Tab-separated table of C-alpha atoms in Angstrom:
chain	number	residue	atom	x	y	z
V	14	MET	CA	-0.055	0.065	-0.202
V	15	LEU	CA	1.105	3.640	-0.919
V	16	SER	CA	1.749	5.946	1.896
V	17	LEU	CA	1.021	9.364	0.050
V	18	GLU	CA	2.481	11.466	2.769
V	19	PRO	CA	6.267	11.823	1.822
V	20	LEU	CA	8.907	11.049	4.463
V	21	HIS	CA	11.146	14.263	4.808
V	22	ASN	CA	14.888	14.431	5.071
V	23	THR	CA	15.277	10.725	5.131
V	24	ASP	CA	18.903	8.932	5.268
V	25	LEU	CA	18.244	5.592	3.795
V	26	GLU	CA	20.665	3.030	2.704
V	27	VAL	CA	21.090	0.675	-0.481
V	28	PHE	CA	19.034	-2.801	0.086
V	29	GLU	CA	18.898	-5.062	-3.357
V	30	PRO	CA	15.986	-8.057	-2.484
V	31	GLU	CA	16.188	-10.761	-4.181
V	32	GLY	CA	14.433	-11.509	-7.250
V	33	ILE	CA	14.671	-7.735	-8.043
V	34	ASP	CA	16.567	-6.536	-11.207
V	35	THR	CA	18.286	-3.671	-9.424
V	36	GLU	CA	19.365	-2.007	-12.841
V	37	LEU	CA	15.636	-2.224	-13.778
V	38	SER	CA	14.446	-0.835	-10.887
V	39	VAL	CA	16.777	2.349	-10.899
V	40	LYS	CA	15.977	2.916	-14.312
V	41	ASN	CA	12.317	3.096	-13.722
V	42	PHE	CA	13.274	5.230	-10.569
V	43	LEU	CA	11.794	2.500	-7.862
V	44	LEU	CA	14.411	2.155	-5.324
V	45	PHE	CA	14.639	-0.175	-2.050
V	46	SER	CA	15.925	0.026	1.331
V	47	LYS	CA	14.692	-1.147	4.725
V	48	ILE	CA	12.417	0.965	7.413
V	49	GLU	CA	12.287	-1.420	10.789
V	50	ASP	CA	13.993	-4.232	9.104
V	51	GLU	CA	11.131	-4.258	6.586
V	52	ILE	CA	11.626	-4.092	3.062
V	53	THR	CA	10.202	-0.957	1.482
V	54	ALA	CA	9.731	0.406	-2.018
V	55	PHE	CA	10.327	3.976	-2.315
V	56	MET	CA	9.378	6.558	-5.058
V	57	SER	CA	9.224	10.424	-5.533
V	58	GLU	CA	6.352	12.404	-6.845
V	59	LYS	CA	8.811	13.322	-9.855
V	60	TYR	CA	8.664	9.863	-11.181
V	61	LEU	CA	5.340	8.578	-10.128
V	62	VAL	CA	4.274	7.374	-13.665
V	63	GLU	CA	7.391	5.544	-14.204
V	64	ALA	CA	7.884	3.988	-10.639
V	65	SER	CA	3.986	3.124	-10.412
V	66	ASN	CA	4.068	1.104	-13.738
V	67	TYR	CA	7.098	-0.579	-13.075
V	68	TYR	CA	6.062	-1.824	-9.381
V	69	THR	CA	2.704	-3.415	-10.891
V	70	LYS	CA	4.705	-6.006	-12.737
V	71	LEU	CA	6.948	-6.855	-9.639
V	72	PRO	CA	6.402	-10.523	-8.460
V	73	THR	CA	6.314	-9.360	-4.811
V	74	ARG	CA	3.945	-6.590	-3.458
V	75	TYR	CA	6.439	-4.605	-0.938
V	76	PRO	CA	5.247	-1.399	0.932
V	77	LEU	CA	5.190	1.630	-1.038
V	78	GLN	CA	6.290	4.895	0.557
V	79	MET	CA	6.658	8.786	-1.021
V	80	LEU	CA	10.087	10.489	-0.196
V	81	ASP	CA	10.779	14.048	-0.853
V	82	GLU	CA	12.657	14.960	-3.948
V	83	ASP	CA	16.036	15.591	-1.808
V	84	SER	CA	15.841	12.177	-0.052
V	85	PHE	CA	14.954	10.416	-3.101
V	86	ASP	CA	17.966	12.144	-4.979
V	87	ARG	CA	20.523	10.777	-2.248
V	88	LEU	CA	18.993	7.418	-2.265
V	89	TYR	CA	19.228	7.067	-6.286
V	90	ASN	CA	22.939	8.460	-6.391
V	91	ARG	CA	23.863	5.906	-3.707
V	92	PHE	CA	22.158	3.379	-6.069
V	93	LEU	CA	24.333	4.468	-9.129
V	94	GLU	CA	27.470	4.909	-7.248
V	95	LEU	CA	27.376	0.873	-6.162
V	96	ARG	CA	26.629	0.265	-9.692
V	97	THR	CA	29.501	1.983	-10.466
V	98	ASP	CA	31.608	0.137	-8.217
V	99	LYS	CA	30.458	-2.826	-9.177
V	100	THR	CA	31.304	-1.723	-12.967
V	101	MET	CA	34.296	-0.860	-11.927
V	102	GLU	CA	35.568	-4.005	-10.349
V	103	SER	CA	34.154	-6.009	-13.247
V	104	MET	CA	36.570	-4.153	-15.665
V	105	GLN	CA	39.516	-4.519	-13.799
V	106	GLU	CA	38.711	-8.135	-13.579
V	107	GLU	CA	38.066	-8.295	-17.523
V	108	SER	CA	41.329	-6.138	-18.053
V	109	GLU	CA	43.193	-8.390	-15.773
V	110	GLU	CA	42.439	-11.584	-18.099
V	111	SER	CA	42.945	-9.756	-21.477
V	112	GLU	CA	46.066	-8.577	-22.991
V	113	GLU	CA	44.903	-5.616	-24.624
V	114	ASP	CA	42.807	-2.842	-23.581
V	115	ILE	CA	39.403	-1.832	-25.277
V	116	SER	CA	39.992	2.189	-26.436
V	117	LEU	CA	37.363	4.766	-25.690
V	118	THR	CA	36.906	4.845	-29.395
V	119	ASP	CA	36.266	1.497	-29.868
V	120	PHE	CA	34.067	1.069	-26.722
V	121	LEU	CA	31.865	3.884	-28.756
V	122	ARG	CA	31.965	1.802	-31.702
V	123	THR	CA	30.900	-1.218	-30.007
V	124	SER	CA	28.234	0.254	-27.870
V	125	SER	CA	26.173	1.612	-31.000
V	126	ASP	CA	23.211	1.605	-28.732
V	127	ILE	CA	24.234	4.477	-26.504
V	128	LEU	CA	22.370	7.250	-28.694
V	129	THR	CA	19.360	4.734	-29.540
V	130	SER	CA	18.709	2.604	-26.346
V	131	GLU	CA	17.216	4.187	-23.259
V	132	GLU	CA	19.439	2.130	-20.873
V	133	SER	CA	22.023	4.251	-19.048
V	134	ALA	CA	24.218	1.376	-18.706
V	135	PRO	CA	25.975	2.120	-21.452
V	136	ILE	CA	26.849	5.603	-20.550
V	137	ILE	CA	27.936	4.354	-16.867
V	138	LYS	CA	30.153	1.989	-18.568
V	139	PHE	CA	31.545	4.654	-20.932
V	140	VAL	CA	32.284	6.724	-17.786
V	141	ASN	CA	33.847	4.027	-15.833
V	142	ALA	CA	36.171	3.232	-18.687
V	143	LEU	CA	37.313	6.725	-19.206
V	144	PHE	CA	38.355	6.785	-15.735
V	145	TYR	CA	40.077	3.501	-16.036
V	146	GLN	CA	41.833	4.602	-18.952
V	147	ALA	CA	42.883	7.743	-17.728
V	148	VAL	CA	44.450	5.561	-14.635
V	149	LYS	CA	46.179	3.157	-16.639
V	150	LYS	CA	47.650	6.330	-19.107
V	151	LYS	CA	48.703	7.978	-15.844
V	152	ALA	CA	46.347	11.321	-16.942
V	153	SER	CA	46.403	14.102	-14.292
V	154	ASP	CA	43.265	15.378	-15.983
V	155	ILE	CA	39.989	14.474	-18.095
V	156	HIS	CA	38.646	17.218	-20.406
V	157	ILE	CA	35.320	16.549	-22.103
V	158	GLU	CA	34.536	19.005	-24.346
V	159	VAL	CA	31.621	20.245	-26.989
V	160	GLN	CA	31.605	21.986	-30.485
V	161	GLU	CA	28.632	22.971	-32.517
V	162	LYS	CA	28.520	19.196	-34.058
V	163	ARG	CA	30.684	17.147	-31.949
V	164	GLY	CA	32.640	16.563	-29.044
V	165	GLU	CA	36.182	14.909	-27.691
V	166	VAL	CA	37.687	13.627	-24.749
V	167	ARG	CA	41.148	14.350	-24.121
V	168	PHE	CA	43.679	13.282	-21.523
V	169	ARG	CA	46.488	15.452	-19.810
V	170	ILE	CA	49.290	13.200	-19.926
V	171	ASP	CA	53.231	14.436	-19.068
V	172	GLY	CA	51.570	17.981	-18.830
V	173	MET	CA	50.407	17.780	-22.593
V	174	LEU	CA	46.695	17.454	-24.031
V	175	VAL	CA	46.293	14.390	-26.015
V	176	LYS	CA	42.927	13.318	-27.895
V	177	ASN	CA	41.486	10.109	-26.703
V	178	ALA	CA	38.179	10.022	-28.149
V	179	ASP	CA	35.724	11.628	-30.752
V	180	LEU	CA	32.121	11.973	-29.564
V	181	ASP	CA	28.603	12.255	-30.800
V	182	LYS	CA	27.236	15.482	-29.451
V	183	LYS	CA	24.047	13.769	-27.943
V	184	VAL	CA	26.627	11.372	-25.938
V	185	VAL	CA	28.420	14.379	-24.373
V	186	ASN	CA	25.321	15.789	-22.947
V	187	LEU	CA	24.687	12.053	-21.563
V	188	ILE	CA	28.084	11.820	-20.051
V	189	VAL	CA	27.922	15.288	-18.494
V	190	SER	CA	24.731	14.406	-16.461
V	191	ARG	CA	26.270	11.272	-15.352
V	192	ILE	CA	29.137	13.116	-14.190
V	193	LYS	CA	27.198	15.300	-12.448
V	194	VAL	CA	25.113	12.621	-10.825
V	195	ILE	CA	28.367	11.056	-9.162
V	196	SER	CA	29.693	14.751	-7.848
V	197	ASN	CA	26.544	15.661	-6.474
V	198	LEU	CA	25.633	18.159	-8.613
V	199	ASP	CA	22.415	19.682	-9.720
V	200	ILE	CA	21.915	18.175	-13.263
V	201	SER	CA	18.909	20.885	-14.347
V	202	GLU	CA	21.314	23.536	-14.066
V	203	LYS	CA	23.326	24.165	-17.208
V	204	ARG	CA	23.779	28.068	-16.848
V	205	ILE	CA	26.486	28.709	-14.484
V	206	PRO	CA	29.187	26.711	-13.500
V	207	GLN	CA	29.541	24.184	-10.943
V	208	ASP	CA	32.181	22.239	-8.791
V	209	GLY	CA	31.746	18.977	-7.161
V	210	ARG	CA	34.068	16.244	-6.141
V	211	THR	CA	33.607	12.524	-6.307
V	212	GLN	CA	35.461	9.404	-5.537
V	213	ILE	CA	36.155	6.220	-7.813
V	214	LYS	CA	37.442	2.920	-6.463
V	215	ILE	CA	39.929	1.283	-9.083
V	216	ALA	CA	41.426	-2.084	-8.250
V	217	GLY	CA	40.638	-1.623	-4.589
V	218	GLU	CA	42.387	1.628	-4.691
V	219	THR	CA	40.205	4.857	-3.900
V	220	LEU	CA	40.713	8.010	-6.406
V	221	ASP	CA	39.580	11.534	-5.756
V	222	ILE	CA	38.398	13.315	-8.374
V	223	ARG	CA	37.915	17.054	-8.788
V	224	VAL	CA	35.417	18.193	-11.355
V	225	SER	CA	34.717	21.639	-12.874
V	226	VAL	CA	31.759	22.222	-15.208
V	227	LEU	CA	31.391	25.092	-17.454
V	228	PRO	CA	28.594	26.290	-19.845
V	229	THR	CA	30.143	27.236	-23.165
V	230	PHE	CA	28.357	28.554	-26.570
V	231	TYR	CA	27.838	25.003	-27.401
V	232	GLY	CA	27.052	23.358	-24.319
V	233	GLU	CA	28.686	22.113	-21.041
V	234	ARG	CA	32.410	21.022	-20.886
V	235	VAL	CA	33.853	19.396	-18.036
V	236	VAL	CA	37.344	19.065	-16.596
V	237	MET	CA	38.070	16.472	-13.989
V	238	ARG	CA	41.489	16.492	-11.784
V	239	LEU	CA	42.684	12.895	-10.779
V	240	LEU	CA	44.014	13.526	-7.580
V	241	MET	CA	46.478	11.211	-5.787
V	242	GLN	CA	45.673	10.004	-2.032
V	243	SER	CA	48.204	11.318	0.717
V	244	SER	CA	49.963	7.964	0.765
V	245	GLN	CA	50.801	8.127	-2.690
V	246	ILE	CA	52.564	11.809	-2.271
V	247	PRO	CA	56.304	11.110	-3.306
V	248	ALA	CA	58.959	11.425	-0.971
V	249	ILE	CA	61.346	14.231	-1.286
V	250	HIS	CA	64.034	11.867	-2.689
V	251	GLU	CA	61.409	10.385	-5.254
V	252	LEU	CA	60.708	14.013	-6.996
V	253	GLY	CA	63.412	13.718	-9.202
V	254	PHE	CA	65.611	16.699	-8.377
V	255	ASN	CA	69.326	16.107	-8.360
V	256	ASN	CA	70.794	15.319	-4.750
V	257	SER	CA	72.539	18.450	-4.149
V	258	LEU	CA	69.393	20.481	-4.322
V	259	ILE	CA	67.636	17.680	-2.390
V	260	GLU	CA	69.921	18.137	0.344
V	261	ASP	CA	69.953	21.768	0.475
V	262	VAL	CA	66.105	21.369	0.782
V	263	LYS	CA	66.395	19.148	3.591
V	264	ARG	CA	68.298	21.307	5.506
V	265	LEU	CA	65.961	23.853	5.350
V	266	LEU	CA	63.267	21.607	6.506
V	267	ARG	CA	64.895	21.303	9.494
V	268	SER	CA	64.545	24.563	10.537
V	269	SER	CA	62.217	25.604	13.570
V	270	HIS	CA	60.780	28.912	11.808
V	271	GLY	CA	60.732	30.845	8.779
V	272	ILE	CA	59.238	30.537	5.146
V	273	ILE	CA	60.029	28.281	2.301
V	274	LEU	CA	58.149	28.878	-1.290
V	275	VAL	CA	57.930	26.888	-4.140
V	276	THR	CA	57.450	28.812	-7.325
V	277	GLY	CA	56.982	28.003	-10.836
V	278	PRO	CA	53.824	28.099	-13.453
V	279	THR	CA	51.127	26.023	-13.402
V	280	GLY	CA	51.250	22.680	-13.639
V	281	SER	CA	55.053	22.633	-12.537
V	282	GLY	CA	54.511	20.182	-9.521
V	283	LYS	CA	54.488	22.889	-6.899
V	284	THR	CA	51.677	21.314	-4.901
V	285	THR	CA	53.327	17.926	-4.966
V	286	SER	CA	56.492	19.351	-3.710
V	287	LEU	CA	54.766	21.160	-0.817
V	288	HIS	CA	52.792	18.081	0.445
V	289	SER	CA	56.570	16.307	0.137
V	290	PHE	CA	57.981	18.629	2.258
V	291	LEU	CA	54.832	18.203	5.158
V	292	ARG	CA	55.577	14.693	4.627
V	293	GLU	CA	58.853	15.113	5.533
V	294	VAL	CA	58.289	17.011	8.594
V	295	GLU	CA	55.221	15.347	9.895
V	296	SER	CA	55.452	13.811	13.285
V	297	PRO	CA	53.173	13.156	16.203
V	298	ASP	CA	54.533	15.928	18.143
V	299	LYS	CA	53.925	18.444	15.683
V	300	ASN	CA	50.616	20.241	14.544
V	301	LEU	CA	50.367	20.991	11.068
V	302	LEU	CA	47.797	22.939	9.304
V	303	THR	CA	47.190	23.895	5.727
V	304	VAL	CA	44.906	26.479	3.896
V	305	GLU	CA	44.522	25.607	0.415
V	306	ASP	CA	42.144	26.746	-2.649
V	307	PRO	CA	40.755	23.558	-3.363
V	308	VAL	CA	42.142	21.035	-0.829
V	309	GLU	CA	43.963	18.610	-3.310
V	310	TYR	CA	45.237	16.097	-1.637
V	311	LYS	CA	43.489	14.932	1.663
V	312	SER	CA	45.586	13.369	4.703
V	313	ASP	CA	44.133	12.145	8.024
V	314	SER	CA	47.413	13.413	10.243
V	315	ILE	CA	47.018	17.128	8.744
V	316	SER	CA	44.157	19.597	9.378
V	317	GLN	CA	43.037	21.046	6.279
V	318	ILE	CA	41.322	24.127	5.491
V	319	GLN	CA	39.387	24.803	2.331
V	320	VAL	CA	39.254	28.414	1.342
V	321	ASN	CA	35.532	29.989	0.324
V	322	GLU	CA	35.317	33.326	-0.750
V	323	LYS	CA	31.674	33.431	-0.767
V	324	VAL	CA	31.451	33.191	2.804
V	325	GLY	CA	34.416	35.671	3.681
V	326	LEU	CA	37.172	32.690	4.263
V	327	THR	CA	39.713	34.056	2.163
V	328	PHE	CA	43.571	32.930	2.411
V	329	ALA	CA	44.189	35.847	5.213
V	330	ALA	CA	41.299	35.311	6.976
V	331	ALA	CA	41.915	31.316	7.650
V	332	LEU	CA	45.625	32.504	8.482
V	333	ARG	CA	44.611	34.865	11.169
V	334	SER	CA	42.544	32.209	12.909
V	335	ILE	CA	45.287	29.314	11.998
V	336	LEU	CA	47.630	31.386	14.106
V	337	ARG	CA	45.481	31.242	16.900
V	338	GLN	CA	45.666	27.239	16.649
V	339	ASP	CA	48.816	26.965	18.040
V	340	PRO	CA	50.370	25.475	14.989
V	341	ASP	CA	54.410	24.381	14.365
V	342	VAL	CA	53.999	24.090	10.366
V	343	ILE	CA	51.665	25.946	8.305
V	344	MET	CA	51.450	25.548	4.511
V	345	ILE	CA	49.536	28.318	2.643
V	346	GLY	CA	48.212	27.014	-0.958
V	347	GLU	CA	48.984	30.207	-2.427
V	348	ILE	CA	50.515	33.936	-1.444
V	349	ARG	CA	47.885	35.862	-3.660
V	350	ASP	CA	48.150	39.197	-1.907
V	351	GLU	CA	49.780	41.633	0.064
V	352	GLU	CA	47.738	40.930	3.363
V	353	THR	CA	48.272	37.177	2.848
V	354	ALA	CA	52.307	37.976	2.188
V	355	ASN	CA	52.194	40.001	5.370
V	356	ILE	CA	51.041	37.360	7.685
V	357	ALA	CA	52.811	34.756	6.392
V	358	VAL	CA	55.984	36.797	7.179
V	359	ARG	CA	54.615	37.388	10.654
V	360	ALA	CA	54.067	33.969	11.069
V	361	ALA	CA	57.381	32.890	10.064
V	362	LEU	CA	58.904	35.637	12.524
V	363	THR	CA	56.996	34.377	15.296
V	364	GLY	CA	58.010	30.519	15.415
V	365	HIS	CA	56.208	28.806	12.913
V	366	LEU	CA	57.608	27.348	9.821
V	367	VAL	CA	55.745	28.106	6.850
V	368	PHE	CA	55.360	26.422	3.373
V	369	SER	CA	53.617	28.239	0.194
V	370	THR	CA	53.899	29.154	-3.302
V	371	LEU	CA	54.048	31.848	-5.760
V	372	HIS	CA	53.629	32.186	-9.455
V	373	THR	CA	57.222	33.218	-10.566
V	374	ASN	CA	59.696	31.980	-13.168
V	375	SER	CA	62.936	32.056	-11.379
V	376	ALA	CA	64.108	32.096	-7.458
V	377	SER	CA	65.610	35.651	-7.899
V	378	ALA	CA	61.815	37.188	-9.460
V	379	THR	CA	60.740	35.558	-6.197
V	380	ILE	CA	62.309	38.261	-4.305
V	381	SER	CA	61.305	40.966	-6.518
V	382	ARG	CA	57.863	39.709	-6.546
V	383	LEU	CA	57.764	40.055	-2.339
V	384	ALA	CA	58.850	43.516	-2.732
V	385	ASP	CA	56.430	44.887	-5.093
V	386	MET	CA	53.728	43.308	-2.482
V	387	GLY	CA	55.178	45.556	-0.027
V	388	ILE	CA	57.289	43.317	2.240
V	389	GLU	CA	60.375	45.212	3.174
V	390	PRO	CA	63.635	43.678	2.189
V	391	PHE	CA	64.744	43.566	5.849
V	392	LEU	CA	61.865	41.258	6.600
V	393	ILE	CA	62.291	39.371	3.678
V	394	SER	CA	65.833	38.607	4.316
V	395	SER	CA	65.010	38.084	8.440
V	396	SER	CA	61.971	35.858	7.691
V	397	LEU	CA	62.935	33.743	4.209
V	398	LEU	CA	64.665	30.664	4.472
V	399	GLY	CA	64.940	29.701	0.958
V	400	ILE	CA	63.140	29.671	-2.426
V	401	LEU	CA	62.901	26.500	-4.967
V	402	ALA	CA	61.736	27.327	-8.517
V	403	GLN	CA	61.038	24.241	-10.349
V	404	ARG	CA	59.942	22.924	-13.476
V	405	LEU	CA	58.456	19.399	-14.808
V	406	VAL	CA	60.383	18.181	-18.141
V	407	ARG	CA	59.337	15.811	-20.853
V	408	VAL	CA	61.924	12.876	-20.898
V	409	LEU	CA	62.578	11.305	-24.534
V	410	CYS	CA	61.260	8.051	-25.096
V	411	ASN	CA	64.694	5.859	-25.610
V	412	GLU	CA	62.850	3.508	-27.937
V	413	CYS	CA	62.089	5.656	-30.802
V	414	LYS	CA	64.123	9.484	-30.286
V	415	GLU	CA	65.647	10.479	-33.594
V	416	GLU	CA	68.901	12.372	-34.078
V	417	ASP	CA	67.816	16.424	-34.691
V	418	ILE	CA	69.833	18.495	-37.176
V	419	ILE	CA	69.001	22.339	-36.197
V	420	ALA	CA	70.188	25.375	-38.040
V	421	GLU	CA	73.448	26.949	-37.124
V	422	ASN	CA	71.692	30.289	-36.268
V	423	PHE	CA	68.968	28.891	-34.023
V	424	ALA	CA	72.103	26.893	-32.168
V	425	LYS	CA	73.500	30.093	-31.561
V	426	ASP	CA	70.222	31.856	-30.358
V	427	TYR	CA	70.168	29.169	-27.473
V	428	ASN	CA	74.103	28.917	-26.879
V	429	ILE	CA	74.208	25.125	-28.136
V	430	PRO	CA	77.513	24.201	-28.997
V	431	LYS	CA	78.400	23.694	-32.736
V	432	GLY	CA	78.132	20.043	-33.783
V	433	SER	CA	76.416	19.043	-30.565
V	434	ARG	CA	74.220	15.607	-30.917
V	435	ILE	CA	70.792	16.146	-29.885
V	436	TYR	CA	67.495	14.806	-30.286
V	437	LYS	CA	64.107	15.158	-31.067
V	438	ALA	CA	60.633	13.360	-30.595
V	439	CYS	CA	59.527	10.374	-32.867
V	440	GLY	CA	56.502	8.410	-31.251
V	441	CYS	CA	56.029	4.717	-30.875
V	442	LYS	CA	53.456	2.525	-29.209
V	443	SER	CA	55.829	2.294	-25.918
V	444	CYS	CA	55.355	6.001	-25.395
V	445	ASN	CA	51.832	6.400	-26.707
V	446	TYR	CA	52.881	8.370	-30.145
V	447	THR	CA	53.941	11.019	-28.057
V	448	GLY	CA	57.526	10.959	-28.299
V	449	PHE	CA	57.955	11.260	-24.691
V	450	SER	CA	58.039	8.900	-21.350
V	451	GLY	CA	57.171	10.295	-18.435
V	452	ARG	CA	58.607	13.704	-16.525
V	453	ARG	CA	61.685	15.149	-14.527
V	454	SER	CA	61.783	17.549	-11.920
V	455	ILE	CA	64.311	20.128	-12.476
V	456	GLY	CA	64.952	23.323	-10.425
V	457	GLU	CA	67.082	26.153	-8.837
V	458	ILE	CA	67.287	27.021	-5.441
V	459	LEU	CA	67.907	30.062	-3.599
V	460	VAL	CA	69.079	29.689	0.146
V	461	MET	CA	68.834	33.088	1.967
V	462	ASN	CA	72.753	32.993	3.269
V	463	ASP	CA	74.954	35.769	4.393
V	464	LYS	CA	75.704	37.131	0.760
V	465	VAL	CA	72.221	37.159	-0.172
V	466	LYS	CA	71.198	39.198	2.812
V	467	GLU	CA	73.817	41.638	2.501
V	468	LEU	CA	72.674	42.326	-1.373
V	469	LEU	CA	69.100	42.506	-0.358
V	470	LYS	CA	70.110	45.629	1.791
V	471	THR	CA	70.829	47.622	-1.429
V	472	THR	CA	68.791	46.243	-4.033
V	473	THR	CA	65.498	43.843	-5.124
V	474	ASP	CA	65.873	44.212	-8.573
V	475	GLU	CA	65.545	40.714	-10.186
V	476	HIS	CA	68.760	40.877	-12.628
V	477	THR	CA	70.926	42.029	-10.236
V	478	ILE	CA	70.007	39.360	-7.989
V	479	LYS	CA	70.271	36.601	-10.254
V	480	THR	CA	73.739	37.759	-11.973
V	481	ALA	CA	74.979	37.810	-8.279
V	482	LEU	CA	73.602	34.152	-7.643
V	483	GLU	CA	74.969	32.605	-11.002
V	484	ALA	CA	78.475	34.081	-10.358
V	485	ASP	CA	78.225	32.141	-6.705
V	486	GLY	CA	77.240	28.980	-8.182
V	487	LEU	CA	73.726	28.949	-8.893
V	488	LYS	CA	72.793	26.263	-11.396
V	489	THR	CA	69.457	27.992	-13.113
V	490	ILE	CA	66.724	25.841	-14.539
V	491	ALA	CA	68.072	27.144	-18.181
V	492	ALA	CA	71.445	25.663	-17.596
V	493	GLN	CA	69.986	22.344	-16.773
V	494	LEU	CA	67.466	22.320	-19.359
V	495	SER	CA	70.931	22.801	-21.778
V	496	GLN	CA	72.457	19.616	-19.784
V	497	MET	CA	69.278	17.579	-20.387
V	498	LEU	CA	69.537	18.734	-24.252
V	499	LEU	CA	72.956	17.656	-24.729
V	500	LEU	CA	72.572	14.618	-23.076
V	501	GLY	CA	69.784	13.385	-25.127
V	502	GLU	CA	67.394	13.429	-22.172
V	503	THR	CA	64.982	16.131	-23.981
V	504	SER	CA	64.114	17.422	-27.156
V	505	LEU	CA	65.053	21.452	-28.267
V	506	ASP	CA	61.257	22.270	-28.244
V	507	GLU	CA	60.608	20.661	-24.898
V	508	ALA	CA	63.473	22.682	-23.434
V	509	ILE	CA	62.546	26.056	-25.022
V	510	ARG	CA	58.662	25.375	-24.003
V	511	ILE	CA	59.913	24.921	-20.364
V	512	GLY	CA	62.280	28.163	-20.356
V	513	LEU	CA	65.744	27.862	-22.404
V	514	GLY	CA	66.325	31.662	-22.947
V	515	HIS	CA	68.167	32.988	-25.709
V	516	ALA	CA	71.971	33.409	-25.208
């Protein structure tokens, strides 16, 4: 018997009765759970017709109960998540039994009923395949884009976008809706940007995914960032830097107070380095707090604060409160303005170890940026421990790299010795036809020693500081790129892209 009075704000668990096709019942918006150990069928007024028609075909007449729309949506999403986990486990088992993986393009070709069938299963399987392929190819982001008549999927692998599949425009809309469901976003809202988060399980491992949906002229596009768990964050010696730089960083991390900055453009590995630093200094006798926008790598042993500017929780506001929480180590996702910079300096001067990032291209440019933000040179020299400027450089695939012949004037422009043997990317099956196999971290580190402090008494000019540091033995990013180029580890195009400057 149907209870017409809907239950409100009810949090129910998924239940799958024997003899009921769960996939079919979910498709018809009839869901099952238990109330006081009694199996009950639940429906929403929004889908009353579909659920009622399906209910009349059931072999067993379970009690019926209406739910308010929010409670029904929560239960519905839990059923979808359950089906997603089962599909992912099935895909993993099939992959382990088969030597070759089906590509997303092949999946679309074999699933010709995606557009014509009313079944939602093909779309769910496709989204699951999308995640599985992205993890297998070690992608950091998944892009789903839509144009006038078609759409496409691209993966960001080793910092570069690689096309993975073409999509029919109608399929894109279904895929976006599915992603919204698992990310708890509003399916009906297509006019404003939405941000969400979801988790999936692949081969027993939980993967956090940050979701951004943006309306464009031809429809919504989605970018999903695949995030590492805190347990997967590499140790400092695993980041790929040379041994002398690692030793310098470890010496700085042994300090009890001061600021350590990591700089570089977007996608240069700054956040991973910061979390690696936190992992290095983490211990039961220390209180570690972070302010991030957004929180990327969740950790059980660190208190992490998510910036929310809509309610006034900015970096500066969070930092002011953090200083009253008796912290030992503070990590600030990014120093964006003068107020945040001033609070970070004050925290460092009052006995806290502070980690943060800035968007500058070199260690010397960072000092100029801090001065431009209004930080006095004497405060910079007394609070700053060191600056690590870093990049991620793609490494050539050893299976297919070819010798590159460049014009003499071009070699002169980039200070490459005449007759040097350098290599270029080609592409083969082992490197997924990109010509590159993985990335390596390179960096330059400025340690705030007496020479730098003395220099800051007279200038904060970037060029002057850089010249003085190079004379003192600083191995710049450009110099390391030149070395990698001459050793055949990367290509000239990649070196120029990263920052190999003119002579």
